[in-house]
Amino acid sequence: MKMESHLAQIGSVKEPVTGAISFPVYQATAFRHPQLGQSTGFDYARTKSPTRTVLEEAAAQLESGDAGFACSSGMAALTTIFSLFSQGDHLIVSLDLYGGTYRLLEKIMSRFGVAASYVDTNDLDGMSELLQSNTKAVLIETPTNPLMMITDLERISAWAKSKGLLTIVDNTLLTPFFQRPIELGADIVVHSATKYLGGHNDVLAGLIVTKGKELSEQMAFLHNSLGAVLGPQDSWLLMRGMKTLALRMERHQSNATAIANYLLEHEAIEDVYYPALPHHPGHEVQNKQSSGNTGIFSFRLKDARYVEPILRHIKLIAFAESLGGVESLMTYPAVQTHADIPVEIRQKIGVDDRLLRFSVGIEHADDLIADLEQALAAAKREIGEA
Ligand SMILES: Cc1ncc(COP(=O)(O)O)c(C=O)c1O
């Protein structure tokens, strides 16, 4: 069966008593034991909870993994994953990384003796130089947020395997509809399901999918022991969003492609960072390993003075953090999502004061272009270039 059909049917054949097409919200934390030594399979909701289980099984199946774990946020999912590591362990991590993941590694995991080094995860020489006897894993975002750098997952996970390292991939931006890292050799996939999977800017959630029995058992132990699990209402809401993932991703992609091409031609824009564009350095690898493109991209203005008036003049597009929802949002990574990354690193990778990130929603592309057009024209007037 194709992914579209799996998505539309999440949970719809699982409820045996009433035949409800929408799987119910089991708002219960405790489950009666039939007898001493017997269980219905559910004992206590932190360990296993019926609505969450349906979501977790769907996630594992969509990502071609063996087990899924739903968490209370993407950061909760990353915290659970990082708890696989112990004092003295070392990780190799994508240089252009979501700011919250960087903050978790540098301000919290470092206190527990887990160190991280940051590198362009396409640069095998650079990665080999960072390799230490205590290196345990590689963490990759592809595309990266916000600069949309692409890593060749098959090549890097084969390298990691040859060095005995785990490959962890943050697949938030593409979702399993467009990219399945486990099929390309990854061991663990993580999502901020708050983004495209939920899709409506209304549920905070994280997902982990693991490959392999031992790793899946370790993750189940950590998920239950740390307890950053997703509640039944949010599990239901996330499944409800995921049912339309295929339709939404296709629309996000076509809108983002049209708007990226429009901005590329605009006189106020220096460059547009979107892997669907043929001049993007990751274009070919992206086409090889993914069946489509995400709905977010970043663009660099020629003049930093444009930023403030653009953010003030956009009307249909909201000036807000987050990404992946049906509503279009624009953000300023250097002062918002990536503020916790030291300025030297931000400058090195290009997250500077001229960069804006655009999460293109599912509105009509013409309306989004018209909104950008008027905001750019107003900004130009205000800085005296009209
Ligand atoms: C790529 C990526 N990973 C992880 C996260 C963290 O997810 P959450 O906000 O759901 O905790 C985010 C949030 O923006 C993200 O963009």
mmCIF file of N, CA and C and ligand atoms in Angstrom, residues 73-76 78 98 101 141 145 170 172-173 191-195 204-206 322-323 357, ligand 1:
data_model
loop_
_atom_site.group_PDB
_atom_site.id
_atom_site.type_symbol
_atom_site.label_atom_id
_atom_site.label_comp_id
_atom_site.label_asym_id
_atom_site.label_seq_id
_atom_site.Cartn_x
_atom_site.Cartn_y
_atom_site.Cartn_z
ATOM 1 N N SER A 73 7.289 16.689 23.341
ATOM 2 C CA SER A 73 7.761 17.722 22.398
ATOM 3 C C SER A 73 8.936 17.136 21.617
ATOM 4 N N GLY A 74 9.381 17.867 20.611
ATOM 5 C CA GLY A 74 10.586 17.437 19.895
ATOM 6 C C GLY A 74 11.788 17.438 20.830
ATOM 7 N N MET A 75 11.862 18.447 21.717
ATOM 8 C CA MET A 75 12.989 18.506 22.649
ATOM 9 C C MET A 75 12.935 17.344 23.634
ATOM 10 N N ALA A 76 11.723 16.946 24.053
ATOM 11 C CA ALA A 76 11.601 15.783 24.945
ATOM 12 C C ALA A 76 12.105 14.534 24.221
ATOM 13 N N LEU A 78 14.394 14.471 21.819
ATOM 14 C CA LEU A 78 15.864 14.555 21.737
ATOM 15 C C LEU A 78 16.499 14.266 23.095
ATOM 16 N N TYR A 98 19.162 23.119 14.617
ATOM 17 C CA TYR A 98 18.114 23.837 15.340
ATOM 18 C C TYR A 98 18.692 24.346 16.671
ATOM 19 N N THR A 101 18.295 22.375 19.937
ATOM 20 C CA THR A 101 19.080 21.132 20.044
ATOM 21 C C THR A 101 20.502 21.478 20.482
ATOM 22 N N GLU A 141 20.806 16.787 10.760
ATOM 23 C CA GLU A 141 19.565 17.390 10.246
ATOM 24 C C GLU A 141 19.763 17.515 8.753
ATOM 25 N N ASN A 145 18.110 23.407 9.429
ATOM 26 C CA ASN A 145 17.237 24.517 9.741
ATOM 27 C C ASN A 145 18.118 25.610 10.346
ATOM 28 N N ASP A 170 17.321 13.894 12.336
ATOM 29 C CA ASP A 170 16.153 14.728 12.607
ATOM 30 C C ASP A 170 15.439 14.927 11.263
ATOM 31 N N THR A 172 12.412 16.190 10.762
ATOM 32 C CA THR A 172 11.284 17.116 10.945
ATOM 33 C C THR A 172 10.880 17.812 9.642
ATOM 34 N N LEU A 173 11.867 18.253 8.878
ATOM 35 C CA LEU A 173 11.553 19.130 7.740
ATOM 36 C C LEU A 173 10.976 18.379 6.539
ATOM 37 N N HIS A 191 11.610 13.455 15.349
ATOM 38 C CA HIS A 191 10.770 14.513 14.770
ATOM 39 C C HIS A 191 10.333 15.498 15.831
ATOM 40 N N SER A 192 10.335 16.764 15.469
ATOM 41 C CA SER A 192 9.452 17.680 16.158
ATOM 42 C C SER A 192 8.131 17.504 15.425
ATOM 43 N N ALA A 193 7.240 16.699 15.994
ATOM 44 C CA ALA A 193 5.943 16.447 15.346
ATOM 45 C C ALA A 193 5.032 17.662 15.456
ATOM 46 N N THR A 194 5.492 18.656 16.224
ATOM 47 C CA THR A 194 4.839 19.967 16.314
ATOM 48 C C THR A 194 4.745 20.602 14.929
ATOM 49 N N LYS A 195 5.610 20.179 14.027
ATOM 50 C CA LYS A 195 5.756 20.847 12.744
ATOM 51 C C LYS A 195 4.849 20.177 11.690
ATOM 52 N N LEU A 204 1.891 20.330 20.382
ATOM 53 C CA LEU A 204 3.333 20.219 20.631
ATOM 54 C C LEU A 204 3.624 18.740 20.863
ATOM 55 N N ALA A 205 4.516 18.158 20.066
ATOM 56 C CA ALA A 205 4.766 16.717 20.193
ATOM 57 C C ALA A 205 6.106 16.351 19.557
ATOM 58 N N GLY A 206 6.641 15.223 19.992
ATOM 59 C CA GLY A 206 7.866 14.699 19.393
ATOM 60 C C GLY A 206 7.705 13.219 19.123
ATOM 61 N N SER A 322 8.277 28.834 14.703
ATOM 62 C CA SER A 322 7.740 27.529 14.313
ATOM 63 C C SER A 322 7.612 27.440 12.792
ATOM 64 N N LEU A 323 7.246 26.260 12.359
ATOM 65 C CA LEU A 323 7.199 25.962 10.923
ATOM 66 C C LEU A 323 6.315 24.734 10.719
ATOM 67 N N ARG A 357 13.624 33.347 7.531
ATOM 68 C CA ARG A 357 13.157 31.990 7.223
ATOM 69 C C ARG A 357 11.643 32.036 7.015
HETATM 70 C C1 LIG B 1 14.465 20.582 13.306
HETATM 71 C C2 LIG B 1 13.872 20.686 14.684
HETATM 72 N N1 LIG B 1 14.119 19.707 15.573
HETATM 73 C C3 LIG B 1 13.603 19.774 16.826
HETATM 74 C C4 LIG B 1 12.824 20.842 17.250
HETATM 75 C C5 LIG B 1 12.275 20.868 18.643
HETATM 76 O O1 LIG B 1 10.918 20.530 18.632
HETATM 77 P P1 LIG B 1 9.789 21.059 19.654
HETATM 78 O O2 LIG B 1 9.660 22.530 19.455
HETATM 79 O O3 LIG B 1 8.584 20.272 19.251
HETATM 80 O O4 LIG B 1 10.262 20.722 21.041
HETATM 81 C C6 LIG B 1 12.546 21.861 16.342
HETATM 82 C C7 LIG B 1 11.708 23.005 16.772
HETATM 83 O O5 LIG B 1 11.615 24.030 16.128
HETATM 84 C C8 LIG B 1 13.080 21.788 15.028
HETATM 85 O O6 LIG B 1 12.847 22.757 14.117
#
